C-alpha cells in the first residue's frame, strides 16, 4: 500500500522507559538479484547515514564475507561507523585489505532502488551496507533531512506518535493528520 506520509506509534521498551519508531520497508540492492519486502527498519534521528546490516536480513556469514571482500577489492566507497557500542573510543583506520576485512565498522555505499518506507516511496538511490553487524536497520538523517517530522502525544490515541512526510510530497493527507493528532494546522 502506498502513502504520501508515515504514521508510526512508538513501541515502548520492555522496561517501559522510552521506546522506538519502527516500520516496514521494501527495496532492491544493487548487489542482490532478489528484492526485499516487509523488512523492519527503525527511524533514527541520531544516525547520520542510513545503514542496512546484511546479517539482519539473514544473509549468511559466508556470503557476507564474500560480498565484503568484493567491495574491498573493487574499492567501493565506505564510511567508518563505530556506533554507540564502541563507547567513543578512538580506533585505527584500516589500511590494508586484510585490516578492512577484519574491521566491523565499515559500511559500504551501494545503490538502492524501489525503496519504500512505511508505504512512502523514497527517492534516495544510495544506502550503506555493513557485512559484519547484526543490529537494526537504521533510517538516518541522510534520508530524514528531507522530511517534515513531528513527534508527540496523539490527541486521538493518547500514545506517542511519529508523523513524517517527505517535504516534496507536501500532501493534504499529512496536514490533516497533523491537525487531527497534534492540533497543528
PDB file of N, CA and C in Angstrom, residues 51-148:
ATOM      1  N   UNK A  51      21.783   2.762   7.289  1.00  0.00           N
ATOM      2  CA  UNK A  51      22.604   1.562   7.149  1.00  0.00           C
ATOM      3  C   UNK A  51      21.769   0.295   7.274  1.00  0.00           C
ATOM      4  N   UNK A  52      22.094  -0.658   6.409  1.00  0.00           N
ATOM      5  CA  UNK A  52      21.486  -1.982   6.461  1.00  0.00           C
ATOM      6  C   UNK A  52      22.582  -2.985   6.829  1.00  0.00           C
ATOM      7  N   UNK A  53      22.526  -3.541   8.060  1.00  0.00           N
ATOM      8  CA  UNK A  53      23.430  -4.643   8.377  1.00  0.00           C
ATOM      9  C   UNK A  53      22.865  -5.902   7.695  1.00  0.00           C
ATOM     10  N   UNK A  54      23.593  -6.446   6.728  1.00  0.00           N
ATOM     11  CA  UNK A  54      23.058  -7.567   5.948  1.00  0.00           C
ATOM     12  C   UNK A  54      22.740  -8.789   6.794  1.00  0.00           C
ATOM     13  N   UNK A  55      23.460  -8.985   7.872  1.00  0.00           N
ATOM     14  CA  UNK A  55      23.165 -10.152   8.723  1.00  0.00           C
ATOM     15  C   UNK A  55      21.771 -10.029   9.333  1.00  0.00           C
ATOM     16  N   UNK A  56      21.262  -8.813   9.457  1.00  0.00           N
ATOM     17  CA  UNK A  56      19.894  -8.612   9.956  1.00  0.00           C
ATOM     18  C   UNK A  56      18.878  -9.182   8.963  1.00  0.00           C
ATOM     19  N   UNK A  57      19.280  -9.250   7.688  1.00  0.00           N
ATOM     20  CA  UNK A  57      18.420  -9.811   6.644  1.00  0.00           C
ATOM     21  C   UNK A  57      18.621 -11.316   6.506  1.00  0.00           C
ATOM     22  N   UNK A  58      19.323 -11.892   7.468  1.00  0.00           N
ATOM     23  CA  UNK A  58      19.602 -13.333   7.500  1.00  0.00           C
ATOM     24  C   UNK A  58      20.487 -13.792   6.338  1.00  0.00           C
ATOM     25  N   UNK A  59      21.356 -12.890   5.875  1.00  0.00           N
ATOM     26  CA  UNK A  59      22.354 -13.254   4.867  1.00  0.00           C
ATOM     27  C   UNK A  59      23.458 -14.016   5.607  1.00  0.00           C
ATOM     28  N   UNK A  60      23.887 -15.118   5.046  1.00  0.00           N
ATOM     29  CA  UNK A  60      24.858 -15.987   5.720  1.00  0.00           C
ATOM     30  C   UNK A  60      26.199 -15.289   5.936  1.00  0.00           C
ATOM     31  N   UNK A  61      26.920 -15.761   6.952  1.00  0.00           N
ATOM     32  CA  UNK A  61      28.257 -15.226   7.240  1.00  0.00           C
ATOM     33  C   UNK A  61      29.165 -15.382   6.023  1.00  0.00           C
ATOM     34  N   UNK A  62      29.088 -16.540   5.363  1.00  0.00           N
ATOM     35  CA  UNK A  62      29.952 -16.801   4.203  1.00  0.00           C
ATOM     36  C   UNK A  62      29.658 -15.817   3.069  1.00  0.00           C
ATOM     37  N   UNK A  63      28.382 -15.580   2.775  1.00  0.00           N
ATOM     38  CA  UNK A  63      28.038 -14.636   1.708  1.00  0.00           C
ATOM     39  C   UNK A  63      28.427 -13.214   2.097  1.00  0.00           C
ATOM     40  N   UNK A  64      28.213 -12.835   3.362  1.00  0.00           N
ATOM     41  CA  UNK A  64      28.621 -11.505   3.816  1.00  0.00           C
ATOM     42  C   UNK A  64      30.125 -11.304   3.628  1.00  0.00           C
ATOM     43  N   UNK A  65      30.898 -12.311   3.972  1.00  0.00           N
ATOM     44  CA  UNK A  65      32.356 -12.211   3.827  1.00  0.00           C
ATOM     45  C   UNK A  65      32.748 -12.077   2.356  1.00  0.00           C
ATOM     46  N   UNK A  66      32.090 -12.836   1.492  1.00  0.00           N
ATOM     47  CA  UNK A  66      32.364 -12.759   0.050  1.00  0.00           C
ATOM     48  C   UNK A  66      32.014 -11.379  -0.495  1.00  0.00           C
ATOM     49  N   UNK A  67      30.854 -10.857  -0.116  1.00  0.00           N
ATOM     50  CA  UNK A  67      30.429  -9.542  -0.594  1.00  0.00           C
ATOM     51  C   UNK A  67      31.349  -8.437  -0.088  1.00  0.00           C
ATOM     52  N   UNK A  68      31.772  -8.560   1.164  1.00  0.00           N
ATOM     53  CA  UNK A  68      32.691  -7.564   1.720  1.00  0.00           C
ATOM     54  C   UNK A  68      34.031  -7.613   0.985  1.00  0.00           C
ATOM     55  N   UNK A  69      34.547  -8.823   0.738  1.00  0.00           N
ATOM     56  CA  UNK A  69      35.820  -8.960   0.025  1.00  0.00           C
ATOM     57  C   UNK A  69      35.710  -8.336  -1.376  1.00  0.00           C
ATOM     58  N   UNK A  70      34.564  -8.540  -2.029  1.00  0.00           N
ATOM     59  CA  UNK A  70      34.336  -7.946  -3.354  1.00  0.00           C
ATOM     60  C   UNK A  70      34.350  -6.423  -3.268  1.00  0.00           C
ATOM     61  N   UNK A  71      33.651  -5.854  -2.272  1.00  0.00           N
ATOM     62  CA  UNK A  71      33.627  -4.392  -2.112  1.00  0.00           C
ATOM     63  C   UNK A  71      35.016  -3.837  -1.827  1.00  0.00           C
ATOM     64  N   UNK A  72      35.768  -4.515  -0.961  1.00  0.00           N
ATOM     65  CA  UNK A  72      37.127  -4.074  -0.644  1.00  0.00           C
ATOM     66  C   UNK A  72      37.986  -4.116  -1.907  1.00  0.00           C
ATOM     67  N   UNK A  73      37.922  -5.212  -2.648  1.00  0.00           N
ATOM     68  CA  UNK A  73      38.731  -5.376  -3.864  1.00  0.00           C
ATOM     69  C   UNK A  73      38.370  -4.334  -4.935  1.00  0.00           C
ATOM     70  N   UNK A  74      37.085  -4.007  -5.052  1.00  0.00           N
ATOM     71  CA  UNK A  74      36.638  -3.038  -6.061  1.00  0.00           C
ATOM     72  C   UNK A  74      36.813  -1.590  -5.613  1.00  0.00           C
ATOM     73  N   UNK A  75      37.190  -1.394  -4.356  1.00  0.00           N
ATOM     74  CA  UNK A  75      37.353  -0.029  -3.851  1.00  0.00           C
ATOM     75  C   UNK A  75      36.026   0.724  -3.725  1.00  0.00           C
ATOM     76  N   UNK A  76      34.971   0.005  -3.364  1.00  0.00           N
ATOM     77  CA  UNK A  76      33.663   0.634  -3.175  1.00  0.00           C
ATOM     78  C   UNK A  76      33.783   1.669  -2.048  1.00  0.00           C
ATOM     79  N   UNK A  77      33.244   2.871  -2.241  1.00  0.00           N
ATOM     80  CA  UNK A  77      33.323   3.889  -1.173  1.00  0.00           C
ATOM     81  C   UNK A  77      32.709   3.369   0.131  1.00  0.00           C
ATOM     82  N   UNK A  78      33.344   3.736   1.253  1.00  0.00           N
ATOM     83  CA  UNK A  78      32.862   3.273   2.544  1.00  0.00           C
ATOM     84  C   UNK A  78      32.996   4.375   3.588  1.00  0.00           C
ATOM     85  N   UNK A  79      32.302   4.169   4.693  1.00  0.00           N
ATOM     86  CA  UNK A  79      32.376   5.033   5.862  1.00  0.00           C
ATOM     87  C   UNK A  79      32.695   4.148   7.049  1.00  0.00           C
ATOM     88  N   UNK A  80      33.341   4.725   8.057  1.00  0.00           N
ATOM     89  CA  UNK A  80      33.578   4.002   9.301  1.00  0.00           C
ATOM     90  C   UNK A  80      32.531   4.462  10.303  1.00  0.00           C
ATOM     91  N   UNK A  81      31.876   3.519  10.936  1.00  0.00           N
ATOM     92  CA  UNK A  81      30.806   3.823  11.869  1.00  0.00           C
ATOM     93  C   UNK A  81      30.928   2.900  13.058  1.00  0.00           C
ATOM     94  N   UNK A  82      31.351   3.449  14.177  1.00  0.00           N
ATOM     95  CA  UNK A  82      31.580   2.623  15.346  1.00  0.00           C
ATOM     96  C   UNK A  82      30.349   2.494  16.221  1.00  0.00           C
ATOM     97  N   UNK A  83      29.463   3.444  16.167  1.00  0.00           N
ATOM     98  CA  UNK A  83      28.208   3.343  16.901  1.00  0.00           C
ATOM     99  C   UNK A  83      28.362   3.478  18.393  1.00  0.00           C
ATOM    100  N   UNK A  84      27.245   3.392  19.053  1.00  0.00           N
ATOM    101  CA  UNK A  84      27.171   3.595  20.495  1.00  0.00           C
ATOM    102  C   UNK A  84      27.955   2.543  21.273  1.00  0.00           C
ATOM    103  N   UNK A  85      28.014   1.323  20.725  1.00  0.00           N
ATOM    104  CA  UNK A  85      28.658   0.236  21.470  1.00  0.00           C
ATOM    105  C   UNK A  85      30.159   0.405  21.602  1.00  0.00           C
ATOM    106  N   UNK A  86      30.772   1.292  20.815  1.00  0.00           N
ATOM    107  CA  UNK A  86      32.219   1.474  20.897  1.00  0.00           C
ATOM    108  C   UNK A  86      32.607   2.445  22.010  1.00  0.00           C
ATOM    109  N   UNK A  87      31.628   3.102  22.621  1.00  0.00           N
ATOM    110  CA  UNK A  87      31.905   3.981  23.750  1.00  0.00           C
ATOM    111  C   UNK A  87      32.740   5.190  23.404  1.00  0.00           C
ATOM    112  N   UNK A  88      32.777   5.586  22.141  1.00  0.00           N
ATOM    113  CA  UNK A  88      33.524   6.771  21.735  1.00  0.00           C
ATOM    114  C   UNK A  88      35.029   6.578  21.728  1.00  0.00           C
ATOM    115  N   UNK A  89      35.488   5.351  21.843  1.00  0.00           N
ATOM    116  CA  UNK A  89      36.929   5.087  21.838  1.00  0.00           C
ATOM    117  C   UNK A  89      37.517   5.377  20.460  1.00  0.00           C
ATOM    118  N   UNK A  90      38.777   5.790  20.440  1.00  0.00           N
ATOM    119  CA  UNK A  90      39.460   6.029  19.168  1.00  0.00           C
ATOM    120  C   UNK A  90      39.816   4.683  18.539  1.00  0.00           C
ATOM    121  N   UNK A  91      39.731   4.641  17.223  1.00  0.00           N
ATOM    122  CA  UNK A  91      40.003   3.401  16.504  1.00  0.00           C
ATOM    123  C   UNK A  91      40.998   3.662  15.387  1.00  0.00           C
ATOM    124  N   UNK A  92      41.772   2.659  15.093  1.00  0.00           N
ATOM    125  CA  UNK A  92      42.705   2.743  13.979  1.00  0.00           C
ATOM    126  C   UNK A  92      41.935   2.628  12.668  1.00  0.00           C
ATOM    127  N   UNK A  93      42.302   3.429  11.697  1.00  0.00           N
ATOM    128  CA  UNK A  93      41.673   3.354  10.384  1.00  0.00           C
ATOM    129  C   UNK A  93      42.309   2.198   9.621  1.00  0.00           C
ATOM    130  N   UNK A  94      41.490   1.279   9.101  1.00  0.00           N
ATOM    131  CA  UNK A  94      42.061   0.143   8.366  1.00  0.00           C
ATOM    132  C   UNK A  94      42.710   0.612   7.069  1.00  0.00           C
ATOM    133  N   UNK A  95      43.878   0.036   6.774  1.00  0.00           N
ATOM    134  CA  UNK A  95      44.617   0.446   5.574  1.00  0.00           C
ATOM    135  C   UNK A  95      44.708  -0.708   4.575  1.00  0.00           C
ATOM    136  N   UNK A  96      45.189  -1.848   5.034  1.00  0.00           N
ATOM    137  CA  UNK A  96      45.357  -2.986   4.124  1.00  0.00           C
ATOM    138  C   UNK A  96      44.018  -3.679   3.894  1.00  0.00           C
ATOM    139  N   UNK A  97      43.965  -4.482   2.855  1.00  0.00           N
ATOM    140  CA  UNK A  97      42.741  -5.230   2.573  1.00  0.00           C
ATOM    141  C   UNK A  97      42.374  -6.141   3.742  1.00  0.00           C
ATOM    142  N   UNK A  98      43.347  -6.760   4.360  1.00  0.00           N
ATOM    143  CA  UNK A  98      43.063  -7.662   5.479  1.00  0.00           C
ATOM    144  C   UNK A  98      42.555  -6.887   6.692  1.00  0.00           C
ATOM    145  N   UNK A  99      43.125  -5.699   6.945  1.00  0.00           N
ATOM    146  CA  UNK A  99      42.621  -4.869   8.040  1.00  0.00           C
ATOM    147  C   UNK A  99      41.166  -4.474   7.775  1.00  0.00           C
ATOM    148  N   UNK A 100      40.848  -4.188   6.534  1.00  0.00           N
ATOM    149  CA  UNK A 100      39.475  -3.837   6.164  1.00  0.00           C
ATOM    150  C   UNK A 100      38.545  -5.027   6.361  1.00  0.00           C
ATOM    151  N   UNK A 101      39.007  -6.199   6.005  1.00  0.00           N
ATOM    152  CA  UNK A 101      38.188  -7.403   6.186  1.00  0.00           C
ATOM    153  C   UNK A 101      37.904  -7.673   7.668  1.00  0.00           C
ATOM    154  N   UNK A 102      38.834  -7.298   8.537  1.00  0.00           N
ATOM    155  CA  UNK A 102      38.676  -7.523   9.973  1.00  0.00           C
ATOM    156  C   UNK A 102      37.908  -6.402  10.677  1.00  0.00           C
ATOM    157  N   UNK A 103      37.708  -5.286   9.999  1.00  0.00           N
ATOM    158  CA  UNK A 103      37.089  -4.110  10.620  1.00  0.00           C
ATOM    159  C   UNK A 103      35.559  -4.189  10.533  1.00  0.00           C
ATOM    160  N   UNK A 104      34.869  -4.337  11.679  1.00  0.00           N
ATOM    161  CA  UNK A 104      33.411  -4.442  11.663  1.00  0.00           C
ATOM    162  C   UNK A 104      32.714  -3.089  11.484  1.00  0.00           C
ATOM    163  N   UNK A 105      33.480  -2.004  11.500  1.00  0.00           N
ATOM    164  CA  UNK A 105      32.892  -0.663  11.446  1.00  0.00           C
ATOM    165  C   UNK A 105      32.665  -0.154  10.031  1.00  0.00           C
ATOM    166  N   UNK A 106      33.103  -0.902   9.034  1.00  0.00           N
ATOM    167  CA  UNK A 106      32.985  -0.422   7.658  1.00  0.00           C
ATOM    168  C   UNK A 106      31.575  -0.627   7.124  1.00  0.00           C
ATOM    169  N   UNK A 107      31.049   0.433   6.513  1.00  0.00           N
ATOM    170  CA  UNK A 107      29.788   0.315   5.798  1.00  0.00           C
ATOM    171  C   UNK A 107      30.012   0.877   4.408  1.00  0.00           C
ATOM    172  N   UNK A 108      29.617   0.089   3.410  1.00  0.00           N
ATOM    173  CA  UNK A 108      29.909   0.369   2.018  1.00  0.00           C
ATOM    174  C   UNK A 108      28.690   0.971   1.317  1.00  0.00           C
ATOM    175  N   UNK A 109      28.948   1.967   0.492  1.00  0.00           N
ATOM    176  CA  UNK A 109      27.864   2.641  -0.221  1.00  0.00           C
ATOM    177  C   UNK A 109      27.416   1.811  -1.421  1.00  0.00           C
ATOM    178  N   UNK A 110      26.096   1.551  -1.463  1.00  0.00           N
ATOM    179  CA  UNK A 110      25.525   0.757  -2.556  1.00  0.00           C
ATOM    180  C   UNK A 110      24.282   1.429  -3.101  1.00  0.00           C
ATOM    181  N   UNK A 111      23.914   1.021  -4.300  1.00  0.00           N
ATOM    182  CA  UNK A 111      22.698   1.513  -4.919  1.00  0.00           C
ATOM    183  C   UNK A 111      21.485   0.824  -4.334  1.00  0.00           C
ATOM    184  N   UNK A 112      20.409   1.588  -4.182  1.00  0.00           N
ATOM    185  CA  UNK A 112      19.134   1.044  -3.716  1.00  0.00           C
ATOM    186  C   UNK A 112      18.047   1.574  -4.647  1.00  0.00           C
ATOM    187  N   UNK A 113      17.093   0.718  -4.967  1.00  0.00           N
ATOM    188  CA  UNK A 113      16.001   1.124  -5.851  1.00  0.00           C
ATOM    189  C   UNK A 113      14.684   0.558  -5.332  1.00  0.00           C
ATOM    190  N   UNK A 114      13.588   1.016  -5.917  1.00  0.00           N
ATOM    191  CA  UNK A 114      12.248   0.593  -5.480  1.00  0.00           C
ATOM    192  C   UNK A 114      12.127   0.667  -3.958  1.00  0.00           C
ATOM    193  N   UNK A 115      12.655   1.745  -3.401  1.00  0.00           N
ATOM    194  CA  UNK A 115      12.774   1.934  -1.965  1.00  0.00           C
ATOM    195  C   UNK A 115      11.490   2.562  -1.416  1.00  0.00           C
ATOM    196  N   UNK A 116      10.872   1.870  -0.461  1.00  0.00           N
ATOM    197  CA  UNK A 116       9.678   2.386   0.207  1.00  0.00           C
ATOM    198  C   UNK A 116       9.821   2.176   1.711  1.00  0.00           C
ATOM    199  N   UNK A 117       9.475   3.209   2.465  1.00  0.00           N
ATOM    200  CA  UNK A 117       9.479   3.137   3.931  1.00  0.00           C
ATOM    201  C   UNK A 117       8.064   3.430   4.392  1.00  0.00           C
ATOM    202  N   UNK A 118       7.463   2.474   5.092  1.00  0.00           N
ATOM    203  CA  UNK A 118       6.108   2.665   5.583  1.00  0.00           C
ATOM    204  C   UNK A 118       5.121   3.022   4.486  1.00  0.00           C
ATOM    205  N   UNK A 119       5.347   2.496   3.288  1.00  0.00           N
ATOM    206  CA  UNK A 119       4.467   2.753   2.159  1.00  0.00           C
ATOM    207  C   UNK A 119       4.784   4.015   1.386  1.00  0.00           C
ATOM    208  N   UNK A 120       5.806   4.782   1.828  1.00  0.00           N
ATOM    209  CA  UNK A 120       6.185   6.032   1.158  1.00  0.00           C
ATOM    210  C   UNK A 120       7.377   5.773   0.253  1.00  0.00           C
ATOM    211  N   UNK A 121       7.250   6.154  -1.004  1.00  0.00           N
ATOM    212  CA  UNK A 121       8.349   5.992  -1.962  1.00  0.00           C
ATOM    213  C   UNK A 121       9.484   6.947  -1.590  1.00  0.00           C
ATOM    214  N   UNK A 122      10.696   6.411  -1.535  1.00  0.00           N
ATOM    215  CA  UNK A 122      11.874   7.180  -1.140  1.00  0.00           C
ATOM    216  C   UNK A 122      12.753   7.420  -2.361  1.00  0.00           C
ATOM    217  N   UNK A 123      13.073   8.680  -2.663  1.00  0.00           N
ATOM    218  CA  UNK A 123      13.876   8.962  -3.853  1.00  0.00           C
ATOM    219  C   UNK A 123      15.362   8.626  -3.711  1.00  0.00           C
ATOM    220  N   UNK A 124      15.818   8.344  -2.497  1.00  0.00           N
ATOM    221  CA  UNK A 124      17.239   8.054  -2.284  1.00  0.00           C
ATOM    222  C   UNK A 124      17.688   6.877  -3.151  1.00  0.00           C
ATOM    223  N   UNK A 125      18.850   7.013  -3.769  1.00  0.00           N
ATOM    224  CA  UNK A 125      19.363   5.925  -4.603  1.00  0.00           C
ATOM    225  C   UNK A 125      20.639   5.298  -4.028  1.00  0.00           C
ATOM    226  N   UNK A 126      21.030   5.724  -2.815  1.00  0.00           N
ATOM    227  CA  UNK A 126      22.220   5.175  -2.150  1.00  0.00           C
ATOM    228  C   UNK A 126      21.879   4.811  -0.709  1.00  0.00           C
ATOM    229  N   UNK A 127      22.502   3.745  -0.237  1.00  0.00           N
ATOM    230  CA  UNK A 127      22.388   3.339   1.163  1.00  0.00           C
ATOM    231  C   UNK A 127      23.673   2.603   1.518  1.00  0.00           C
ATOM    232  N   UNK A 128      23.979   2.515   2.798  1.00  0.00           N
ATOM    233  CA  UNK A 128      25.193   1.810   3.213  1.00  0.00           C
ATOM    234  C   UNK A 128      24.858   0.413   3.709  1.00  0.00           C
ATOM    235  N   UNK A 129      25.748  -0.518   3.378  1.00  0.00           N
ATOM    236  CA  UNK A 129      25.625  -1.911   3.803  1.00  0.00           C
ATOM    237  C   UNK A 129      26.789  -2.263   4.711  1.00  0.00           C
ATOM    238  N   UNK A 130      26.476  -2.897   5.833  1.00  0.00           N
ATOM    239  CA  UNK A 130      27.504  -3.417   6.723  1.00  0.00           C
ATOM    240  C   UNK A 130      27.409  -4.932   6.676  1.00  0.00           C
ATOM    241  N   UNK A 131      28.557  -5.577   6.550  1.00  0.00           N
ATOM    242  CA  UNK A 131      28.586  -7.035   6.394  1.00  0.00           C
ATOM    243  C   UNK A 131      28.908  -7.782   7.688  1.00  0.00           C
ATOM    244  N   UNK A 132      29.196  -7.054   8.763  1.00  0.00           N
ATOM    245  CA  UNK A 132      29.665  -7.690   9.994  1.00  0.00           C
ATOM    246  C   UNK A 132      28.689  -7.632  11.159  1.00  0.00           C
ATOM    247  N   UNK A 133      27.805  -6.676  11.177  1.00  0.00           N
ATOM    248  CA  UNK A 133      26.923  -6.472  12.325  1.00  0.00           C
ATOM    249  C   UNK A 133      25.546  -7.078  12.111  1.00  0.00           C
ATOM    250  N   UNK A 134      24.847  -7.267  13.221  1.00  0.00           N
ATOM    251  CA  UNK A 134      23.503  -7.851  13.181  1.00  0.00           C
ATOM    252  C   UNK A 134      22.455  -6.880  13.723  1.00  0.00           C
ATOM    253  N   UNK A 135      22.861  -5.645  13.992  1.00  0.00           N
ATOM    254  CA  UNK A 135      21.962  -4.670  14.618  1.00  0.00           C
ATOM    255  C   UNK A 135      20.788  -4.280  13.737  1.00  0.00           C
ATOM    256  N   UNK A 136      20.056  -3.299  14.200  1.00  0.00           N
ATOM    257  CA  UNK A 136      18.873  -2.825  13.496  1.00  0.00           C
ATOM    258  C   UNK A 136      19.218  -2.124  12.188  1.00  0.00           C
ATOM    259  N   UNK A 137      18.290  -2.185  11.260  1.00  0.00           N
ATOM    260  CA  UNK A 137      18.380  -1.396  10.038  1.00  0.00           C
ATOM    261  C   UNK A 137      17.928   0.005  10.424  1.00  0.00           C
ATOM    262  N   UNK A 138      18.798   0.978  10.209  1.00  0.00           N
ATOM    263  CA  UNK A 138      18.528   2.339  10.653  1.00  0.00           C
ATOM    264  C   UNK A 138      18.310   3.283   9.477  1.00  0.00           C
ATOM    265  N   UNK A 139      17.203   4.003   9.535  1.00  0.00           N
ATOM    266  CA  UNK A 139      16.935   5.060   8.566  1.00  0.00           C
ATOM    267  C   UNK A 139      17.367   6.349   9.239  1.00  0.00           C
ATOM    268  N   UNK A 140      18.437   6.938   8.730  1.00  0.00           N
ATOM    269  CA  UNK A 140      19.064   8.081   9.370  1.00  0.00           C
ATOM    270  C   UNK A 140      18.855   9.400   8.663  1.00  0.00           C
ATOM    271  N   UNK A 141      19.636  10.369   9.095  1.00  0.00           N
ATOM    272  CA  UNK A 141      19.442  11.751   8.681  1.00  0.00           C
ATOM    273  C   UNK A 141      19.772  12.033   7.216  1.00  0.00           C
ATOM    274  N   UNK A 142      20.560  11.181   6.553  1.00  0.00           N
ATOM    275  CA  UNK A 142      20.785  11.419   5.129  1.00  0.00           C
ATOM    276  C   UNK A 142      19.476  11.314   4.349  1.00  0.00           C
ATOM    277  N   UNK A 143      18.508  10.567   4.856  1.00  0.00           N
ATOM    278  CA  UNK A 143      17.177  10.470   4.249  1.00  0.00           C
ATOM    279  C   UNK A 143      16.199  11.407   4.955  1.00  0.00           C
ATOM    280  N   UNK A 144      16.198  11.401   6.285  1.00  0.00           N
ATOM    281  CA  UNK A 144      15.213  12.151   7.066  1.00  0.00           C
ATOM    282  C   UNK A 144      15.375  13.667   6.961  1.00  0.00           C
ATOM    283  N   UNK A 145      16.545  14.149   6.560  1.00  0.00           N
ATOM    284  CA  UNK A 145      16.770  15.595   6.454  1.00  0.00           C
ATOM    285  C   UNK A 145      15.821  16.244   5.451  1.00  0.00           C
ATOM    286  N   UNK A 146      15.289  15.474   4.543  1.00  0.00           N
ATOM    287  CA  UNK A 146      14.380  15.987   3.521  1.00  0.00           C
ATOM    288  C   UNK A 146      12.913  15.737   3.878  1.00  0.00           C
ATOM    289  N   UNK A 147      12.636  15.472   5.150  1.00  0.00           N
ATOM    290  CA  UNK A 147      11.280  15.180   5.613  1.00  0.00           C
ATOM    291  C   UNK A 147      10.827  16.233   6.622  1.00  0.00           C
ATOM    292  N   UNK A 148       9.534  16.441   6.700  1.00  0.00           N
ATOM    293  CA  UNK A 148       8.924  17.200   7.779  1.00  0.00           C
ATOM    294  C   UNK A 148       8.506  16.144   8.796  1.00  0.00           C
TER     295      UNK A 148
END
